CSV table of C-alpha atoms in Angstrom, one decimal:
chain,number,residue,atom,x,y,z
A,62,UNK,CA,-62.4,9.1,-17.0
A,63,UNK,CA,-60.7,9.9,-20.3
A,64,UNK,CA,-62.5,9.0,-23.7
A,65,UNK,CA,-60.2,6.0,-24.6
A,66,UNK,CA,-60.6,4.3,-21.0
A,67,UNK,CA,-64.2,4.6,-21.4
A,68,UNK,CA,-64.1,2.8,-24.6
A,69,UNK,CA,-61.8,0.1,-23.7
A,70,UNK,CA,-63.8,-3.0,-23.9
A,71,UNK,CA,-62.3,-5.7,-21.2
A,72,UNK,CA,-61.3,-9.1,-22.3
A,73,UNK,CA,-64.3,-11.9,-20.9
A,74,UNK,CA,-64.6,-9.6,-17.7
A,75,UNK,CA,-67.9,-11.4,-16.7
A,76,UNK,CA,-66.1,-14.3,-16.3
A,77,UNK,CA,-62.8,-13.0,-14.4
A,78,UNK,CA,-65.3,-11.4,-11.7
A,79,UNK,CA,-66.8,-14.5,-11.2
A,80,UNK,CA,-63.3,-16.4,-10.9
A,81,UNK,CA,-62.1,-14.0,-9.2
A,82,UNK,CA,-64.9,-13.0,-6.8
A,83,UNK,CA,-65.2,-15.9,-4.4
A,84,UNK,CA,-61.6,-15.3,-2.8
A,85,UNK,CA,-62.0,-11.7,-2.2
A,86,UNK,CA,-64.7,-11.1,0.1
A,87,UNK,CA,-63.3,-10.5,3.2
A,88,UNK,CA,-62.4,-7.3,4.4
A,89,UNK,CA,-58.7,-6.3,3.5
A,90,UNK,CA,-58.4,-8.9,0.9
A,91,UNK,CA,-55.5,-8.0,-1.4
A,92,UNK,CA,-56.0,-8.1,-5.3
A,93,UNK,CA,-52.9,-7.8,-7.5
A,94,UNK,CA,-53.4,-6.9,-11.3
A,95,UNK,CA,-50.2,-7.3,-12.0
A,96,UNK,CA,-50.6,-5.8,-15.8
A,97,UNK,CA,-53.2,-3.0,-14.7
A,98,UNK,CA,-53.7,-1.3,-18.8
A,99,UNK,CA,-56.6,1.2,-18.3
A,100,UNK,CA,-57.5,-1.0,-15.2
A,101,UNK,CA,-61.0,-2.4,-16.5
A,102,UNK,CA,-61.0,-5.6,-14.5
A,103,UNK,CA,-59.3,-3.9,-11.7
A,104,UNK,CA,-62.3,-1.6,-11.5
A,105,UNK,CA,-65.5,-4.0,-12.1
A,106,UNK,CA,-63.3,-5.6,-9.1
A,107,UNK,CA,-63.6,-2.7,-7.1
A,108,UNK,CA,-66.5,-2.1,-7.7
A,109,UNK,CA,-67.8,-5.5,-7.2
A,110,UNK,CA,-65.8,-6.1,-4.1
A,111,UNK,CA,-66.1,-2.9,-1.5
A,112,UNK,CA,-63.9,-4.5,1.1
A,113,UNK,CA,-60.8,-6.0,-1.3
A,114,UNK,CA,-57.6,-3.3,-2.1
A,115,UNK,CA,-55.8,-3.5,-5.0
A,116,UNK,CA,-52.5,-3.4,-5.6
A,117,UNK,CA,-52.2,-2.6,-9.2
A,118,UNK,CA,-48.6,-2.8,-11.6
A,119,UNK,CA,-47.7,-2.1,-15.2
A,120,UNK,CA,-44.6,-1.5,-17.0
A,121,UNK,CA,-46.1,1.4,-18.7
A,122,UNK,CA,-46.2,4.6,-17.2
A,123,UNK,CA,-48.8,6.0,-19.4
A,124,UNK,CA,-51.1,2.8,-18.1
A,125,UNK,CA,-50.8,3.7,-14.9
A,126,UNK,CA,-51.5,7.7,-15.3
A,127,UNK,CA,-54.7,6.6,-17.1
A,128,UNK,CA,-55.2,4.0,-14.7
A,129,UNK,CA,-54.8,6.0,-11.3
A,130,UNK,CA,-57.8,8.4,-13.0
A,131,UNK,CA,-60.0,5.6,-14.0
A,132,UNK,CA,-59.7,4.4,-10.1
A,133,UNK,CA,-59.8,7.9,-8.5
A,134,UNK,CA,-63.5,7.2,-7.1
A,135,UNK,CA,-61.3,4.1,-5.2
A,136,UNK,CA,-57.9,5.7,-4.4
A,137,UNK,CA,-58.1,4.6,-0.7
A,138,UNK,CA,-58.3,1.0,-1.4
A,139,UNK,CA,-55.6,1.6,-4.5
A,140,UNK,CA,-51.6,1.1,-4.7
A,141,UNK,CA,-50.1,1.5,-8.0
A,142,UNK,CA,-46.8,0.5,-9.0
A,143,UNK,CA,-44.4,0.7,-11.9
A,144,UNK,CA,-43.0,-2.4,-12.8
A,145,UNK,CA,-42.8,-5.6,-14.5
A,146,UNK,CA,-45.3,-8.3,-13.3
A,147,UNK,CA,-42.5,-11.0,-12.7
A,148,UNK,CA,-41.0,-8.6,-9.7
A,149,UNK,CA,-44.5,-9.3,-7.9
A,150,UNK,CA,-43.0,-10.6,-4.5
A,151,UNK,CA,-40.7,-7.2,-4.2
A,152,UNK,CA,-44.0,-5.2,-5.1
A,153,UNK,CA,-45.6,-7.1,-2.6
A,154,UNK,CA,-42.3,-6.7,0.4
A,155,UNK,CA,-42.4,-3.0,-0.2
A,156,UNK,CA,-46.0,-2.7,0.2
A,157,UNK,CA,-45.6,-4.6,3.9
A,158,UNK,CA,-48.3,-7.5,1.9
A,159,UNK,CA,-47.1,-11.2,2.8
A,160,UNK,CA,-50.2,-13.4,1.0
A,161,UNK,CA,-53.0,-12.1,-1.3
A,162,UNK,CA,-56.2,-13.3,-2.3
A,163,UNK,CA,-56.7,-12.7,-5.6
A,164,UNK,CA,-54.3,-12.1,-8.9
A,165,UNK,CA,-55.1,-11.0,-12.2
A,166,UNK,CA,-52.5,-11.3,-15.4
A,167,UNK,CA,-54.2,-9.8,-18.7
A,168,UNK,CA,-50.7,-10.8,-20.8
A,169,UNK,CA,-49.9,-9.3,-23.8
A,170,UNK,CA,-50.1,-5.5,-25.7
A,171,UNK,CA,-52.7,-3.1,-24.2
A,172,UNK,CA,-55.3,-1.3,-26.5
A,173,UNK,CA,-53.6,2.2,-25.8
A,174,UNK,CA,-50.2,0.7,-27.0
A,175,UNK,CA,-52.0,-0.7,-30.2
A,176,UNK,CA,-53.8,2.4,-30.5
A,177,UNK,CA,-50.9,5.0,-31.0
A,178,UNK,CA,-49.2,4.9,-33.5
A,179,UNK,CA,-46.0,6.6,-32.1
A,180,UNK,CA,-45.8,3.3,-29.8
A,181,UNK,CA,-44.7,1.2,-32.9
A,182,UNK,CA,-46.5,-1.6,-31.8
A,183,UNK,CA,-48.8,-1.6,-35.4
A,184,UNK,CA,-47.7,-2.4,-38.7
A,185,UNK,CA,-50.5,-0.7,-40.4
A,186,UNK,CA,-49.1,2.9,-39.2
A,187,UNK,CA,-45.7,4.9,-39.8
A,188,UNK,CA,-44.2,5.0,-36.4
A,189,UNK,CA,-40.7,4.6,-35.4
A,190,UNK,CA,-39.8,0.9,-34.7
A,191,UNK,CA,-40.6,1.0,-31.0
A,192,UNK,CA,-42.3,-1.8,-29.4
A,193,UNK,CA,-41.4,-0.8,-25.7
A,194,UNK,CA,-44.2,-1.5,-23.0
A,195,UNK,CA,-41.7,0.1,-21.0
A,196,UNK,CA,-40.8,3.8,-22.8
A,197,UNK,CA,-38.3,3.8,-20.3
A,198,UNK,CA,-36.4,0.8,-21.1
A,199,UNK,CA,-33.5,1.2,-23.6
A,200,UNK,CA,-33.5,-1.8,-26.2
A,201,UNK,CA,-36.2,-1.1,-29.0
A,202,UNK,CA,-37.4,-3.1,-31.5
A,203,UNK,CA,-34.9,-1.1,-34.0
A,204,UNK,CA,-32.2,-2.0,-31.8
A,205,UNK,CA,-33.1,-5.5,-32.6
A,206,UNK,CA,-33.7,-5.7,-36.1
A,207,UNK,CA,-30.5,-3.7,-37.1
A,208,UNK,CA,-28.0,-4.9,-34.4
A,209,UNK,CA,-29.0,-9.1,-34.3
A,210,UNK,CA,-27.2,-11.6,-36.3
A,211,UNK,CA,-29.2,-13.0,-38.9
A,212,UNK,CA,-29.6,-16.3,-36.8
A,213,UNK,CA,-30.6,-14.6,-33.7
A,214,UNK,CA,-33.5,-12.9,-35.9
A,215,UNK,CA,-34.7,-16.1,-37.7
A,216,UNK,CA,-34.9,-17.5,-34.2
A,217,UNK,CA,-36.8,-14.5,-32.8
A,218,UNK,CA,-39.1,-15.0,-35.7
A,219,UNK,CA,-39.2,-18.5,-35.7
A,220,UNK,CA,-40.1,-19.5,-32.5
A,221,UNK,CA,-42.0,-16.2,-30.8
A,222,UNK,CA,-43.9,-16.1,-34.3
A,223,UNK,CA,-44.0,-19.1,-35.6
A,224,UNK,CA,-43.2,-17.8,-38.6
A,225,UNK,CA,-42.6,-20.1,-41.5
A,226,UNK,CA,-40.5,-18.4,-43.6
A,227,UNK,CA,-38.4,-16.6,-40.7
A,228,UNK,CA,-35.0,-17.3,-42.6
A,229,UNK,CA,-36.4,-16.0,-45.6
A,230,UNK,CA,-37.2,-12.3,-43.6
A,231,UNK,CA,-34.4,-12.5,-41.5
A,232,UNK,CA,-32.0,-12.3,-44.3
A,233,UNK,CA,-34.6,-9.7,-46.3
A,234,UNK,CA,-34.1,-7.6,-43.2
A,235,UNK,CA,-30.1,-8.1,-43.1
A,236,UNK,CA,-29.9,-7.3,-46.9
A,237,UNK,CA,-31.4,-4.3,-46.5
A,238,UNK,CA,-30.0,-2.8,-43.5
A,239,UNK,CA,-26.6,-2.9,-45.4
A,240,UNK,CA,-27.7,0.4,-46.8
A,241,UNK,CA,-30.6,1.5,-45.1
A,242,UNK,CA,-31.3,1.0,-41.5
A,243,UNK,CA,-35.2,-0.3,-40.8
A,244,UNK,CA,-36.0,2.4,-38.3
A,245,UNK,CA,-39.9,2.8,-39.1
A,246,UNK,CA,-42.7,0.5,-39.1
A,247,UNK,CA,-44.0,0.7,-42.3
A,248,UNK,CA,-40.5,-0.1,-43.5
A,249,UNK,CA,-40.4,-3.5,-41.7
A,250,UNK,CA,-44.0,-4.3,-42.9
A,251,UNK,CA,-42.9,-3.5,-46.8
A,252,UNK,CA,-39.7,-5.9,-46.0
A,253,UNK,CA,-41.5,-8.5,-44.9
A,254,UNK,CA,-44.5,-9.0,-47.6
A,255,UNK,CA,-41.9,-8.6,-49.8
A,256,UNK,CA,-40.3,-11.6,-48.2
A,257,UNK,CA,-42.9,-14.2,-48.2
A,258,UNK,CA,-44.0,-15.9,-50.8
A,259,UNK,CA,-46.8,-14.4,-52.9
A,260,UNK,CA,-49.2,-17.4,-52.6
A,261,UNK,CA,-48.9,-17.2,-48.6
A,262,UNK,CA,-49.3,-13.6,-48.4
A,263,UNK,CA,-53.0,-13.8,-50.6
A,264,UNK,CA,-54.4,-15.6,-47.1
A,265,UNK,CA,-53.9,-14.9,-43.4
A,266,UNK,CA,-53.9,-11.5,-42.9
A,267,UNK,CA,-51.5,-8.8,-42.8
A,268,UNK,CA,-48.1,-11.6,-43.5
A,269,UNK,CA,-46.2,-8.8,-41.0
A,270,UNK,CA,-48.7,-9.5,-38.1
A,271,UNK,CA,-46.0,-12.7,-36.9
A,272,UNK,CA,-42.7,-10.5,-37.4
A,273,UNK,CA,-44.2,-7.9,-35.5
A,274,UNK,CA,-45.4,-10.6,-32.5
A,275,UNK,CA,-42.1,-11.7,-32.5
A,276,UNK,CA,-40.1,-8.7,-32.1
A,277,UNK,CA,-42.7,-7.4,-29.8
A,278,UNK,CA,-42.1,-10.6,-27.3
A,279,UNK,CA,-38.2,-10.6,-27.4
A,280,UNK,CA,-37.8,-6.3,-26.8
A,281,UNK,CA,-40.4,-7.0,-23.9
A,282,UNK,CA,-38.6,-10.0,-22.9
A,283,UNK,CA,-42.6,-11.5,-22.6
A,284,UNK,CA,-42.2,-15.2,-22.5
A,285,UNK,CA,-38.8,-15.0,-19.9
A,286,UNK,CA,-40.9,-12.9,-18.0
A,287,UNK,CA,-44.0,-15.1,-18.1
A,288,UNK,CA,-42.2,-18.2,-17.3
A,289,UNK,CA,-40.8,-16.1,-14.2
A,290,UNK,CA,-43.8,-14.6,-12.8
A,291,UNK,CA,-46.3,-17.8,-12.6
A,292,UNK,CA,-45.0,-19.2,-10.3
A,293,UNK,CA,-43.4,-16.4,-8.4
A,294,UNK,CA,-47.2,-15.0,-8.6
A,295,UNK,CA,-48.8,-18.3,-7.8
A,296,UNK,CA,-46.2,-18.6,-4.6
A,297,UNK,CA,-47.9,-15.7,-3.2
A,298,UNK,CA,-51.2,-16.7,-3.1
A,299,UNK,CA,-52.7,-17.3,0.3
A,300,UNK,CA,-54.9,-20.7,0.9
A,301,UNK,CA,-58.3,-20.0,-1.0
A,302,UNK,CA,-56.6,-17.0,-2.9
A,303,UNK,CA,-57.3,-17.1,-7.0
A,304,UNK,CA,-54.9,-16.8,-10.1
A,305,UNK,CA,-56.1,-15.7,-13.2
A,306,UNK,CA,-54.4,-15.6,-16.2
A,307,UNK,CA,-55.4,-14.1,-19.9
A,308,UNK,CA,-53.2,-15.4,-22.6
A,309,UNK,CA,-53.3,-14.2,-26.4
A,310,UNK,CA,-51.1,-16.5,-27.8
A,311,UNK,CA,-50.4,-20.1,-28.0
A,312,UNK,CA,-47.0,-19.3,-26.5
A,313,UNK,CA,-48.3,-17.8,-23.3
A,314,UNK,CA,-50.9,-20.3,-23.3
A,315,UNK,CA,-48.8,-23.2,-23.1
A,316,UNK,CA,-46.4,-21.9,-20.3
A,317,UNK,CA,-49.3,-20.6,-18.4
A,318,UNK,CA,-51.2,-24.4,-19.1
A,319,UNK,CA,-47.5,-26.0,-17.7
A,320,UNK,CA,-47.0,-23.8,-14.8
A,321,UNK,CA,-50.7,-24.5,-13.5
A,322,UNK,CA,-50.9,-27.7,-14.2
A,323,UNK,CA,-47.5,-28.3,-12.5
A,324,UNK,CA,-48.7,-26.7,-8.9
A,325,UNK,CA,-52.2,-29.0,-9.6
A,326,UNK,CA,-50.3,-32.3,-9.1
A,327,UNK,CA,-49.2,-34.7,-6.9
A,328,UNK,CA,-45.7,-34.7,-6.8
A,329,UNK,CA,-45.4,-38.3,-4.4
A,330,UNK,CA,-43.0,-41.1,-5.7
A,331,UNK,CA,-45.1,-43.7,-7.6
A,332,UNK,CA,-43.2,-45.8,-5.9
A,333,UNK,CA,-44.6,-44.7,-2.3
A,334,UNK,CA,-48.6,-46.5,-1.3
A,335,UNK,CA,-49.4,-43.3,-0.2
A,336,UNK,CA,-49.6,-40.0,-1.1
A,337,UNK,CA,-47.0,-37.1,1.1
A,338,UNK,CA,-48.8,-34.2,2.7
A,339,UNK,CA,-45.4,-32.4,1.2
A,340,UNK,CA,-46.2,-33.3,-2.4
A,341,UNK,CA,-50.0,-32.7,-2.8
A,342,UNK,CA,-51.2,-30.3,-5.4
A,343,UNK,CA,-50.9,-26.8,-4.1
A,344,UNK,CA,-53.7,-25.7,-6.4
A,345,UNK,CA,-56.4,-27.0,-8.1
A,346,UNK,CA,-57.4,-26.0,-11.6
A,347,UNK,CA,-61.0,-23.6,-11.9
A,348,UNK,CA,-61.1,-24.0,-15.6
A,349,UNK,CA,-61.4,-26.9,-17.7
A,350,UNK,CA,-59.0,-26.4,-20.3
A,351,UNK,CA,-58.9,-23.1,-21.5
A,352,UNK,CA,-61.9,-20.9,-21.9
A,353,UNK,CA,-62.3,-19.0,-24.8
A,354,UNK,CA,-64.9,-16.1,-25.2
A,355,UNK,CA,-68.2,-16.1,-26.1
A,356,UNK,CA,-69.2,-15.4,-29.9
A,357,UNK,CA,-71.1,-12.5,-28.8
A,358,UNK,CA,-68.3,-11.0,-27.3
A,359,UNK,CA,-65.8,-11.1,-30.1
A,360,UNK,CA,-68.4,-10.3,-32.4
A,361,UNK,CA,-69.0,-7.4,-30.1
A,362,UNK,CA,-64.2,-6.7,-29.4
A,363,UNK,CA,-62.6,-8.7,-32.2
A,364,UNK,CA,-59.5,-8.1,-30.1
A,365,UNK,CA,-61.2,-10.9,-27.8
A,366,UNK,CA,-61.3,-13.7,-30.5
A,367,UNK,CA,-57.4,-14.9,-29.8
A,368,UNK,CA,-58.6,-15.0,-25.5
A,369,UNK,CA,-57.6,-18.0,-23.5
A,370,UNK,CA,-58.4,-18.0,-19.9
A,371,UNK,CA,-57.4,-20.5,-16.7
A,372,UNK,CA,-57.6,-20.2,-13.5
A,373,UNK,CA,-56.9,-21.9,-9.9
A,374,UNK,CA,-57.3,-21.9,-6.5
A,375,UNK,CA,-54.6,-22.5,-3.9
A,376,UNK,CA,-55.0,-25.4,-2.1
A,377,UNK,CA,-52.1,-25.7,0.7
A,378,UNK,CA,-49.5,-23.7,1.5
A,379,UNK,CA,-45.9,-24.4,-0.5
């Protein structure tokens, strides 16, 4: 195991096991982490659960490198795949797997992407302006910030980071690239503080941190794909199987909050005295709400504090 996977810290992994557990103890029982990272749930699961595989996918190649050597000790219960987590049931056709029991979605940017600079994913280091989860993928967030109109970027920054004064950077960024194209991150970052308001930018943090959310989501295509996958994921899931899903935003949150709690009602006519067998809830919701981690545990990976986790159970077939 290399230094960096040993240091990664999971995200409420106590609490994922447990979730997770109750559907994948029978022999053969399929678990799909369908955004693997340096596979820390994927390997408390293995651990925890001798007779389950696990089919494991990430859009990052360097993930699953890391990955495949943090799982060595499991490699006969282990497929990896690269590719995105919405193309589950084609993972899943290839593989010869019709329903699984388990599914895991940690959403969002890995530590080893926010840890290298050269990714492009931080503001706080010079790095080219990257932001690909997927190296292998053309469009970079450069490609975006030079080449869209100045209403495409004030809507990128408006609505994937809520960002207040998004017309004020997106014409900051389109004044500038007149004469000099934004190619770095540290660049960006200077554009934007620059671009806010001075009373805003004495509180909140770094006032880059929602640009860079933004452009992160829309070169990674995150929310698209998020909205895809759920139920896509969810439709895979055998009768008892488990979803889990971490979000890290209010964004991913709220589509992960409607797509669950869409498949947890009953879909019958009000009109009708009784309820149809057809239009039952197909799953019914683990987690009250969303849980959040303990104190102790982003006191112990800050990363952790922004954590939202739900969960369900399949119910009936679709």
């Amino acid at each position: 195991m290399n230094d960096m996977s040993a240091a990664h810290v999971p995200v409420m992994l106590d609490r994922v096991v447990e979730l997770l557990s109750p559907a994948l103890d029978t022999p053969g029982s399929v678990l799909v982490d369908a955004t693997l990272g340096l596979a820390g749930h994927a390997h408390a699961l293995l651990t925890a659960l001798p007779q389950a595989r696990l089919v494991g996918i990430d859009r990052d190649p360097v993930a699953l490198e890391r990955a495949e050597r943090r799982l060595s000790d499991n490699a006969d219960r282990v497929d990896l795949v690269h590719a995105v987590y919405d193309e589950i049931p084609g993972v899943l056709d290839d593989l010869g797997v019709d329903r699984v029991a388990g599914i895991l979605l940690d959403l969002g940017v890995s530590s080893p992407q926010l840890d290298e600079p050269q990714r492009g994913f931080a503001y706080s280091h010079e790095a080219p302006l990257d932001m690909r989860m997927d190296p292998t993928q053309e469009r970079t967030a450069a490609d975006v910030v030079n080449g869209a109109t100045v209403g495409e970027l004030t809507r990128i920054l408006r609505d994937y980071g809520e960002e207040r004064f998004a017309s004020r950077v997106a014409r900051a960024i389109a004044d500038e690239r007149v004469t000099t194209p934004i190619e770095t991150t540290t660049h960006l970052a200077d554009l934007v503080r620059e671009a806010i308001p001075a009373a805003t930018r004495r509180t909140g943090g770094n006032p880059a941190k929602r640009t860079f959310q933004a452009l992160r989501i829309e070169v990674n295509s995150e929310l698209s794909t998020l909205e895809r996958a759920l139920p896509a994921a969810a439709a895979r899931l055998a009768v008892g199987g488990r979803i889990a899903v971490l979000s890290y935003h209010s964004l991913e949150d709220r589509i992960t909050k409607r797509a669950l709690a869409a498949l947890a009602t009953d879909t019958t006519p009000p009109d009708l005295p009784v309820s149809l067998p057809e239009c039952q809830p197909e799953v019914r919701l683990l987690t009250r709400g969303a849980e959040t981690p303990t104190p102790e545990e982003t006191q112990h990976n800050p990363r952790s504090a922004s954590a939202r986790l739900r969960a369900a159970e399949r119910v009936r077939q679709p």
